[in-house]
CSV table of C-alpha atoms and ligand atoms in Angstrom, one decimal:
chain,number,residue,atom,x,y,z
A,62,MET,CA,-0.3,-0.4,0.0
A,63,SER,CA,1.6,3.3,-0.9
A,64,THR,CA,1.8,6.3,1.3
A,65,SER,CA,-0.5,9.9,-0.2
A,66,VAL,CA,1.1,13.1,0.3
A,67,ALA,CA,-0.9,16.5,-0.5
A,68,PHE,CA,1.1,19.1,-0.4
A,69,LEU,CA,-0.4,22.3,0.0
A,70,SER,CA,0.0,26.3,1.7
A,71,GLY,CA,-2.3,28.9,2.4
A,72,LYS,CA,0.0,31.6,0.5
A,73,GLY,CA,1.3,31.3,-3.5
A,74,GLY,CA,5.0,31.0,-3.9
A,75,SER,CA,6.1,29.0,-0.2
A,76,GLY,CA,7.7,26.8,-2.4
A,77,LYS,CA,4.9,23.8,-3.1
A,78,THR,CA,6.0,22.6,-6.0
A,79,THR,CA,10.3,23.3,-5.7
A,80,LEU,CA,9.7,20.6,-2.3
A,81,ALA,CA,6.9,18.5,-4.0
A,82,LEU,CA,9.5,17.5,-7.4
A,83,SER,CA,12.7,17.3,-4.4
A,84,VAL,CA,11.5,14.9,-2.4
A,85,ALA,CA,10.3,12.8,-5.9
A,86,ASP,CA,13.6,13.1,-7.3
A,87,LEU,CA,14.7,11.8,-3.5
A,88,LEU,CA,12.5,9.2,-2.9
A,89,CYS,CA,13.6,7.5,-6.3
A,90,ARG,CA,17.5,7.4,-5.6
A,91,CYS,CA,15.9,5.5,-2.2
A,92,GLY,CA,14.6,3.4,-4.5
A,93,ALA,CA,10.4,3.6,-3.4
A,94,LYS,CA,8.1,3.7,-7.2
A,95,THR,CA,7.6,7.4,-7.3
A,96,LEU,CA,3.9,8.9,-8.5
A,97,LEU,CA,4.0,13.2,-9.2
A,98,VAL,CA,0.4,14.3,-9.8
A,99,ASP,CA,1.0,18.2,-10.4
A,100,CYS,CA,-2.6,19.6,-9.2
A,101,ASP,CA,-1.9,23.2,-9.8
A,102,LEU,CA,-4.6,24.5,-12.1
A,103,SER,CA,-3.7,27.4,-11.8
A,104,THR,CA,-0.2,27.8,-12.0
A,105,ASN,CA,0.6,24.0,-13.6
A,106,GLY,CA,4.2,24.8,-11.8
A,107,ALA,CA,5.6,20.6,-12.3
A,108,THR,CA,3.9,20.2,-15.2
A,109,TYR,CA,6.5,22.7,-17.0
A,110,PHE,CA,9.7,21.1,-15.1
A,111,TYR,CA,8.3,18.6,-17.7
A,112,GLU,CA,7.5,19.7,-20.5
A,113,SER,CA,9.6,18.9,-23.5
A,114,GLN,CA,9.5,15.1,-22.1
A,115,ILE,CA,5.8,15.2,-22.8
A,116,ASN,CA,6.1,16.8,-25.9
A,117,GLU,CA,8.7,13.9,-26.8
A,118,TRP,CA,6.0,11.7,-25.1
A,119,ASN,CA,2.7,13.3,-27.6
A,120,LYS,CA,4.7,13.4,-30.2
A,121,SER,CA,6.0,9.4,-30.3
A,122,HIS,CA,2.8,8.0,-28.6
A,123,ALA,CA,-1.2,8.1,-30.4
A,124,VAL,CA,-2.2,8.8,-27.7
A,125,SER,CA,-1.2,12.2,-25.1
A,126,VAL,CA,0.4,12.1,-21.6
A,127,SER,CA,-2.1,11.8,-19.2
A,128,SER,CA,-3.2,14.8,-17.3
A,129,PHE,CA,-4.6,15.4,-13.5
A,130,SER,CA,-7.8,18.0,-15.7
A,131,GLY,CA,-8.4,15.4,-18.1
A,132,ILE,CA,-9.0,12.1,-15.7
A,133,LEU,CA,-11.1,15.4,-13.5
A,134,CYS,CA,-13.0,16.2,-16.6
A,135,GLY,CA,-13.3,12.8,-18.0
A,136,THR,CA,-11.4,12.7,-20.9
A,137,THR,CA,-9.0,9.9,-19.8
A,138,TRP,CA,-10.2,7.1,-17.9
A,139,ALA,CA,-9.4,7.9,-13.4
A,140,ASP,CA,-9.2,4.1,-13.4
A,141,LYS,CA,-6.4,3.9,-16.3
A,142,PRO,CA,-4.6,7.1,-16.7
A,143,MET,CA,-1.2,6.6,-18.5
A,144,PRO,CA,1.5,8.4,-17.0
A,145,LEU,CA,4.9,10.2,-18.3
A,146,GLU,CA,7.6,7.7,-17.2
A,147,VAL,CA,10.4,10.2,-16.1
A,148,ASN,CA,12.3,7.7,-15.1
A,149,PRO,CA,12.3,4.1,-13.8
A,150,GLN,CA,11.9,4.6,-10.7
A,151,MET,CA,9.6,7.7,-10.9
A,152,ASP,CA,6.2,8.7,-13.1
A,153,PHE,CA,4.0,12.2,-13.5
A,154,ILE,CA,0.9,13.2,-13.8
A,155,PRO,CA,0.6,16.6,-15.8
A,156,SER,CA,-1.6,19.8,-14.8
A,157,VAL,CA,-2.8,20.1,-18.7
A,158,SER,CA,-0.9,17.4,-21.3
A,159,GLU,CA,-0.4,19.4,-23.6
A,160,ILE,CA,1.1,22.7,-21.9
A,161,SER,CA,1.4,25.3,-24.3
A,162,SER,CA,-0.8,24.7,-26.4
A,163,GLU,CA,-4.4,23.5,-23.9
A,164,TRP,CA,-5.8,25.3,-21.1
A,165,MET,CA,-8.0,24.1,-18.1
A,166,THR,CA,-9.9,25.7,-15.4
A,167,GLU,CA,-10.9,25.2,-12.8
A,168,ALA,CA,-14.5,26.1,-13.3
A,169,ALA,CA,-14.6,24.3,-16.8
A,170,VAL,CA,-13.3,20.9,-14.8
A,171,ARG,CA,-15.7,20.9,-12.4
A,172,ALA,CA,-18.6,22.1,-15.6
A,173,SER,CA,-17.7,18.4,-16.4
A,174,GLY,CA,-19.7,17.6,-13.6
A,175,ASP,CA,-19.3,14.3,-11.6
A,176,THR,CA,-15.1,15.0,-11.1
A,177,GLU,CA,-15.5,13.6,-7.5
A,178,SER,CA,-16.3,10.2,-8.6
A,179,ARG,CA,-13.3,10.9,-10.8
A,180,LEU,CA,-11.3,11.9,-8.4
A,181,GLY,CA,-12.2,9.0,-6.2
A,182,GLU,CA,-11.2,6.1,-9.1
A,183,PHE,CA,-8.7,8.0,-10.3
A,184,LEU,CA,-7.1,7.4,-6.2
A,185,PHE,CA,-7.6,3.9,-6.5
A,186,TRP,CA,-6.3,3.1,-8.3
A,187,ALA,CA,-3.2,5.1,-7.7
A,188,LYS,CA,-3.5,3.5,-4.2
A,189,CYS,CA,-4.2,0.0,-4.6
A,190,ASN,CA,-3.4,-0.7,-8.6
A,191,THR,CA,-0.5,-0.1,-8.7
A,192,ASP,CA,3.4,-0.6,-7.1
A,193,TYR,CA,3.7,3.1,-6.6
A,194,ASP,CA,5.9,3.6,-3.2
A,195,VAL,CA,5.0,6.7,-2.7
A,196,ILE,CA,1.7,9.4,-4.5
A,197,LEU,CA,3.0,13.4,-4.1
A,198,PHE,CA,0.6,16.6,-5.0
A,199,ASP,CA,1.6,19.2,-5.7
A,200,CYS,CA,-1.5,21.4,-4.9
A,201,GLN,CA,-2.4,25.0,-5.7
A,202,ALA,CA,-1.5,27.7,-3.5
A,203,GLY,CA,-4.9,28.9,-1.1
A,204,TYR,CA,-8.1,26.5,-1.7
A,205,SER,CA,-9.2,24.9,-4.7
A,206,GLU,CA,-12.9,23.8,-5.2
A,207,PHE,CA,-10.9,20.0,-5.2
A,208,LEU,CA,-9.3,19.8,-1.7
A,209,PRO,CA,-12.3,19.0,-0.2
A,210,LEU,CA,-12.2,15.9,-2.4
A,211,LEU,CA,-8.4,15.1,-2.8
A,212,LEU,CA,-7.6,15.6,1.4
A,213,PRO,CA,-9.3,12.9,2.8
A,214,GLY,CA,-8.1,9.5,0.9
A,215,MET,CA,-4.7,12.2,2.0
A,216,ASP,CA,-2.4,9.8,4.5
A,217,VAL,CA,-0.3,13.3,4.9
A,218,ASP,CA,-0.9,16.9,4.4
A,219,LEU,CA,2.6,19.2,4.6
A,220,PHE,CA,2.0,22.3,4.7
A,221,VAL,CA,4.4,24.4,3.2
A,222,LEU,CA,5.0,28.5,4.8
A,223,GLU,CA,7.6,30.6,4.8
A,224,ALA,CA,8.2,32.5,8.1
A,225,ASP,CA,5.9,35.3,8.2
A,226,SER,CA,3.1,36.4,8.9
A,227,ILE,CA,1.2,36.6,6.1
A,228,SER,CA,2.4,33.0,5.2
A,229,ALA,CA,0.6,31.9,8.5
A,230,SER,CA,-1.9,34.4,8.4
A,231,ALA,CA,-3.4,32.4,5.4
A,232,MET,CA,-2.6,29.0,6.2
A,233,ARG,CA,-5.0,30.1,8.9
A,234,SER,CA,-7.2,30.9,6.9
A,235,LEU,CA,-7.1,27.5,4.5
A,236,HIS,CA,-7.2,25.8,7.7
A,237,LEU,CA,-10.7,27.1,8.1
A,238,LYS,CA,-12.1,26.4,4.6
A,239,ILE,CA,-10.6,22.8,4.9
A,240,GLY,CA,-10.4,22.2,8.2
A,241,GLY,CA,-13.0,19.4,8.2
A,242,ASP,CA,-11.5,17.8,4.7
A,243,PHE,CA,-8.2,16.7,6.8
A,244,GLY,CA,-9.6,12.4,7.3
A,245,ARG,CA,-7.0,10.2,9.2
A,246,ALA,CA,-4.8,12.6,7.2
A,247,LYS,CA,-1.2,13.0,9.5
A,248,LEU,CA,-1.0,17.0,9.6
A,249,TYR,CA,2.5,18.5,9.0
A,250,GLN,CA,4.7,21.9,7.9
A,251,VAL,CA,7.6,23.0,7.6
A,252,PHE,CA,9.3,26.6,7.2
A,253,ASN,CA,10.8,27.5,3.9
A,254,LYS,CA,13.1,29.9,2.9
A,255,THR,CA,14.6,30.7,6.0
A,256,THR,CA,17.5,32.9,6.3
A,257,PRO,CA,20.3,31.5,8.9
A,258,GLU,CA,19.1,33.5,11.5
A,259,GLU,CA,15.2,32.9,11.1
A,260,PHE,CA,16.8,29.0,11.1
A,261,ASP,CA,18.0,28.9,14.4
A,262,ILE,CA,14.7,30.4,15.9
A,263,TYR,CA,12.0,28.5,13.1
A,264,SER,CA,13.5,25.4,13.6
A,265,LYS,CA,12.8,24.9,17.7
A,266,ILE,CA,9.3,26.1,17.1
A,267,VAL,CA,7.7,22.7,17.7
A,268,GLY,CA,4.4,23.7,16.1
A,269,THR,CA,2.2,26.4,14.6
A,270,PHE,CA,-1.4,25.0,13.5
A,271,PHE,CA,0.9,21.6,13.0
A,272,THR,CA,3.2,20.2,13.6
A,273,ASN,CA,6.9,21.3,12.0
A,274,ILE,CA,9.1,18.7,11.0
A,275,GLY,CA,11.4,20.7,9.1
A,276,THR,CA,13.2,24.2,9.1
A,277,LEU,CA,14.7,24.7,4.8
A,278,LEU,CA,17.0,27.5,4.3
A,279,PHE,CA,16.7,29.3,1.7
A,280,ASP,CA,19.3,28.0,-0.7
A,281,TRP,CA,19.7,30.6,-4.1
A,282,LYS,CA,21.0,28.2,-5.7
A,283,ILE,CA,17.5,26.6,-5.5
A,284,ARG,CA,15.9,29.0,-7.6
A,285,GLN,CA,18.9,29.3,-10.0
A,286,ALA,CA,17.6,25.7,-10.6
A,287,PHE,CA,14.3,27.3,-10.2
A,288,SER,CA,14.8,29.1,-12.8
A,289,ARG,CA,16.1,26.6,-16.0
A,290,SER,CA,13.4,24.7,-14.5
A,291,GLN,CA,15.6,21.8,-13.1
A,292,ILE,CA,15.0,20.0,-10.3
A,293,PRO,CA,17.5,20.7,-7.5
A,294,ASP,CA,20.6,18.4,-7.3
A,295,LEU,CA,19.8,17.6,-3.3
A,296,GLU,CA,23.7,15.4,-4.2
A,297,ASN,CA,25.5,19.0,-4.8
A,298,ASN,CA,24.8,21.9,-5.2
A,299,SER,CA,21.8,21.6,-2.5
A,300,ALA,CA,23.0,19.3,-0.6
A,301,ASN,CA,22.0,21.3,2.5
A,302,TYR,CA,18.7,21.1,1.6
A,303,GLY,CA,19.0,17.3,0.9
A,304,ALA,CA,19.8,16.9,3.8
A,305,GLY,CA,16.7,19.1,5.7
A,306,LEU,CA,14.7,16.9,3.5
A,307,CYS,CA,16.6,13.6,4.1
A,308,ASP,CA,15.0,14.1,8.2
A,309,ILE,CA,11.2,15.6,6.6
A,310,CYS,CA,10.8,12.3,4.5
A,311,LYS,CA,12.0,10.6,7.9
A,312,ILE,CA,9.0,11.3,9.4
A,313,ILE,CA,6.6,10.9,6.4
A,314,PHE,CA,7.3,7.5,5.0
A,315,SER,CA,7.5,4.8,8.6
A,316,ASP,CA,8.7,2.1,5.3
A,317,GLN,CA,11.4,0.5,6.8
A,318,LYS,CA,12.8,0.1,3.3
A,319,ILE,CA,13.0,4.2,2.7
A,320,GLN,CA,14.0,5.2,5.5
A,321,LYS,CA,17.2,3.2,5.7
A,322,SER,CA,17.7,4.5,2.2
A,323,LEU,CA,17.2,7.4,3.6
A,324,SER,CA,19.4,6.9,6.6
A,325,ASN,CA,22.1,5.8,4.1
A,326,PHE,CA,21.6,9.1,1.6
A,327,ALA,CA,22.3,11.5,4.8
A,328,ASP,CA,25.7,9.3,5.4
A,329,GLU,CA,26.5,10.2,2.3
A,330,LEU,CA,25.7,13.9,2.4
A,331,HIS,CA,27.7,14.0,6.1
A,332,PHE,CA,30.0,12.7,5.1
A,333,ARG,CA,30.8,15.0,1.7
A,334,LYS,CA,29.9,17.7,3.7
A,335,LEU,CA,32.3,16.6,6.1
A,336,GLN,CA,35.4,16.2,3.4
A,337,GLU,CA,34.2,19.6,1.6
A,338,LYS,CA,35.0,20.8,6.0
A,339,ARG,CA,38.2,18.7,6.2
A,340,SER,CA,39.5,20.0,2.4
A,341,LYS,CA,38.7,24.4,4.1
A,342,ILE,CA,40.6,23.7,7.3
A,343,GLU,CA,43.7,22.0,5.2
A,344,VAL,CA,43.7,24.8,3.2
A,345,GLU,CA,43.6,27.5,5.9
A,346,LEU,CA,46.6,25.2,7.8
A,347,ASN,CA,49.2,24.8,4.1
A,348,PHE,CA,48.4,28.8,3.8
A,349,SER,CA,49.1,29.2,7.8
A,350,THR,CA,52.4,27.0,7.2
A,351,ARG,CA,53.3,29.0,4.1
A,352,LYS,CA,53.0,31.9,5.9
A,353,ARG,CA,54.6,30.7,8.8
A,354,GLU,CA,57.8,30.1,7.1
A,355,ARG,CA,58.0,32.5,4.8
A,356,LEU,CA,58.0,34.6,8.5
A,357,ILE,CA,60.4,32.5,9.7
A,358,TRP,CA,62.6,32.7,6.9
A,359,ALA,CA,62.5,36.8,7.2
A,360,ASN,CA,62.8,36.3,11.9
A,361,SER,CA,66.4,34.2,10.9
A,362,LEU,CA,67.8,36.9,7.9
A,363,PHE,CA,66.9,40.1,11.3
A,364,GLU,CA,68.2,37.8,14.1
A,365,PHE,CA,70.9,37.2,11.7
A,366,LEU,CA,71.6,40.8,11.5
A,367,LEU,CA,70.9,42.4,14.9
A,368,PHE,CA,73.4,39.5,16.4
A,369,ALA,CA,75.7,40.6,14.3
A,370,PHE,CA,75.0,44.1,14.9
A,371,MET,CA,75.2,42.9,18.1
A,372,VAL,CA,78.1,40.9,18.8
A,373,VAL,CA,79.8,44.2,17.2
A,374,CYS,CA,78.7,46.8,19.3
A,375,PHE,CA,80.1,44.1,21.9
A,376,PHE,CA,83.4,44.3,20.8
A,377,VAL,CA,83.6,47.8,20.9
A,378,ALA,CA,82.3,48.3,24.4
A,379,ILE,CA,85.0,45.3,24.8
A,380,PHE,CA,88.6,45.7,23.1
A,381,PRO,CA,89.3,48.7,25.4
A,382,LEU,CA,88.6,47.4,28.9
A,383,SER,CA,91.1,44.2,27.5
A,384,MET,CA,93.3,46.4,27.0
A,385,ASN,CA,93.5,47.3,30.4
A,386,GLN,CA,93.3,50.6,29.9
A,387,PHE,CA,90.8,53.1,31.9
A,388,PRO,CA,88.7,55.0,28.9
A,389,GLU,CA,88.8,58.7,29.1
A,390,GLN,CA,85.5,60.3,28.7
A,391,LYS,CA,84.9,60.4,24.9
A,392,GLU,CA,85.5,57.1,25.0
A,393,SER,CA,83.8,55.7,28.1
A,394,ASN,CA,81.1,57.4,26.3
A,395,TYR,CA,81.1,55.5,23.2
A,396,ILE,CA,82.3,52.3,25.4
A,397,PHE,CA,78.0,53.1,27.2
A,398,ILE,CA,76.8,53.6,23.8
A,399,SER,CA,78.0,50.2,22.5
A,400,LEU,CA,77.2,48.3,24.8
A,401,ILE,CA,73.2,49.7,25.6
A,402,GLY,CA,73.3,49.0,21.5
A,403,ALA,CA,74.0,45.1,22.8
A,404,LEU,CA,71.8,45.2,25.3
A,405,THR,CA,69.7,46.2,22.8
A,406,SER,CA,69.9,43.9,20.6
A,407,PHE,CA,69.5,41.1,22.6
A,408,LEU,CA,66.6,42.4,23.5
A,409,ILE,CA,65.0,42.6,20.6
A,410,ILE,CA,66.1,39.3,19.7
A,411,THR,CA,64.9,37.4,22.8
A,412,VAL,CA,61.7,39.2,21.7
A,413,ALA,CA,61.4,39.0,18.4
A,414,ARG,CA,62.1,35.0,18.8
A,415,SER,CA,59.3,34.5,21.9
A,416,ARG,CA,56.4,36.3,18.8
A,417,SER,CA,57.4,34.7,15.7
A,418,MET,CA,53.6,33.5,15.9
A,419,SER,CA,50.9,35.9,17.6
A,420,SER,CA,49.6,33.6,20.8
A,421,GLU,CA,45.5,34.1,18.3
A,422,GLU,CA,47.7,32.1,15.2
A,423,ARG,CA,48.6,29.7,17.8
A,424,ARG,CA,45.7,29.3,19.3
A,425,LYS,CA,43.9,29.1,15.2
A,426,ARG,CA,45.8,27.0,14.7
A,427,LEU,CA,45.7,24.2,17.4
A,428,GLU,CA,42.4,24.7,16.6
A,429,SER,CA,42.3,23.7,13.5
A,430,GLU,CA,44.4,20.4,14.3
A,431,ARG,CA,42.4,20.0,16.9
A,432,GLN,CA,38.8,19.8,13.9
A,433,LEU,CA,40.9,18.0,11.6
A,434,LYS,CA,42.0,15.5,13.4
A,435,GLU,CA,37.8,14.9,14.8
A,436,LEU,CA,36.9,15.1,11.9
A,437,ASN,CA,39.3,12.6,10.1
A,438,LYS,CA,37.7,10.0,13.0
A,439,GLU,CA,34.3,10.9,11.9
A,440,LEU,CA,34.9,10.4,8.0
A,441,ALA,CA,37.1,6.8,9.1
A,442,GLY,CA,33.7,6.0,11.4
A,443,LEU,CA,31.4,7.1,8.1
A,444,GLU,CA,33.5,5.4,5.4
A,445,ASN,CA,33.0,2.3,7.6
A,446,LYS,CA,29.3,2.7,8.0
A,447,LEU,CA,29.4,3.9,4.0
A,448,LYS,CA,31.9,0.5,3.0
A,449,GLU,CA,29.4,-1.6,4.6
A,450,ILE,CA,26.2,-1.0,2.5
B,234,LIG,N1,15.2,26.4,0.0
B,234,LIG,C1,14.8,27.4,-1.2
B,234,LIG,N2,15.1,28.5,-1.5
B,234,LIG,C2,15.6,29.4,-2.3
B,234,LIG,N3,14.0,29.7,-3.4
B,234,LIG,C3,13.1,28.5,-3.0
B,234,LIG,C4,13.3,27.5,-1.8
B,234,LIG,N4,12.2,26.9,-1.9
B,234,LIG,C5,11.5,27.3,-3.1
B,234,LIG,N5,12.0,28.7,-3.5
B,234,LIG,C6,11.8,29.3,-5.0
B,234,LIG,O1,10.8,30.2,-4.2
B,234,LIG,C7,10.1,30.2,-6.1
B,234,LIG,C8,8.3,29.3,-5.5
B,234,LIG,O2,8.8,28.2,-5.2
B,234,LIG,P1,7.7,26.9,-5.7
B,234,LIG,O3,7.6,25.5,-5.6
B,234,LIG,O4,7.4,27.8,-7.1
B,234,LIG,O5,6.2,27.3,-4.9
B,234,LIG,P2,4.8,27.3,-4.5
B,234,LIG,O6,5.1,25.7,-5.4
B,234,LIG,O7,4.3,27.1,-3.2
B,234,LIG,O8,4.1,28.2,-5.0
B,234,LIG,C9,11.4,29.2,-6.8
B,234,LIG,O9,11.8,30.1,-7.6
B,234,LIG,C10,11.8,28.4,-6.1
B,234,LIG,O10,12.7,28.4,-6.1
B,235,LIG,MG1,3.8,25.6,-7.0
């Protein structure tokens, strides 16, 4: 039996589509057979990401890819739809099947009548007549007429909101409209697009209306990927986001196989993050070693010159005394000045030696060396764990 999840929000732009696409991608990597359905007839957000694949499919097949609107209107058999195969692990049902030429409003869909039973048939097909482990529904922001039909069939409703009061108020007003339709679904929320400062605060919030199961940072690489209709790169560019998604998915999907794969993927991401941190520290240490070597060389030269000066001063002072001559007033001034010169050189050499590396630098270096040792230990542990998988 599959787990069905609806991505909801009070206000648009909170990141539902990005999250739904990324969760689908993550679950595919984890070996879960996934169906993603774009239920957003107003913006068709997720459908744009697969536009070229849909067009190719439509060109090479006699029947177009089944769409959510087609299923609701009855132009597609709700109990036998034909989703787009994105990859062997993932299928996708777009909001409309010809995004550049077809448009469909909620009113038009509703006018076709009997949407409720068609949606029911579709949900039954997806949940009971297929081998999907997970079915994800990327919904329209705010209220839509289909929500009361869709929500009772969900196992999880995930509300995505930004860390601002408008998002929270919009979620409250959505809750007022759909509060009675949740059925037996578990209700969760995530804060998305937080700044590092907000992250510290919002990740401590246990919940508002619903239980908070994650806080995700704003990541401009996600925005960049979105602008190119690309799914965020959870492994490399947006690994922090990927790690956050692993934690969220671990709460939503209780299946043992998925849980294990999620933990392994999270470990891999953590391993990579530690490797990055280690190379950063190594670069810093290398830089400080090179700087130190240059400093030592300059110090040695300086010390040598001072030492030579000290020896000369010393001999200038000692020579008249060793001749057993009681110095004249003029000579005694020279002797005095030479002795002062020798003493000052000696003091400068001593101080320079003790301060060749400032105490702050030394502390930083020791701290980096300590961190490096700990990181190496942790990395070795993780490496062994990953080898066993
Ligand atoms: N964590 C994030 N960091 C940065 N940008 C994000 C993040 N999540 C979503 N976005 C951006 O926010 C915008 C709206 O996201 P979208 O998924 O379309 O929201 P919704 O589906 O809720 O309307 C997109 O430009 C997307 O790239
Ligand atoms: Mg969207």
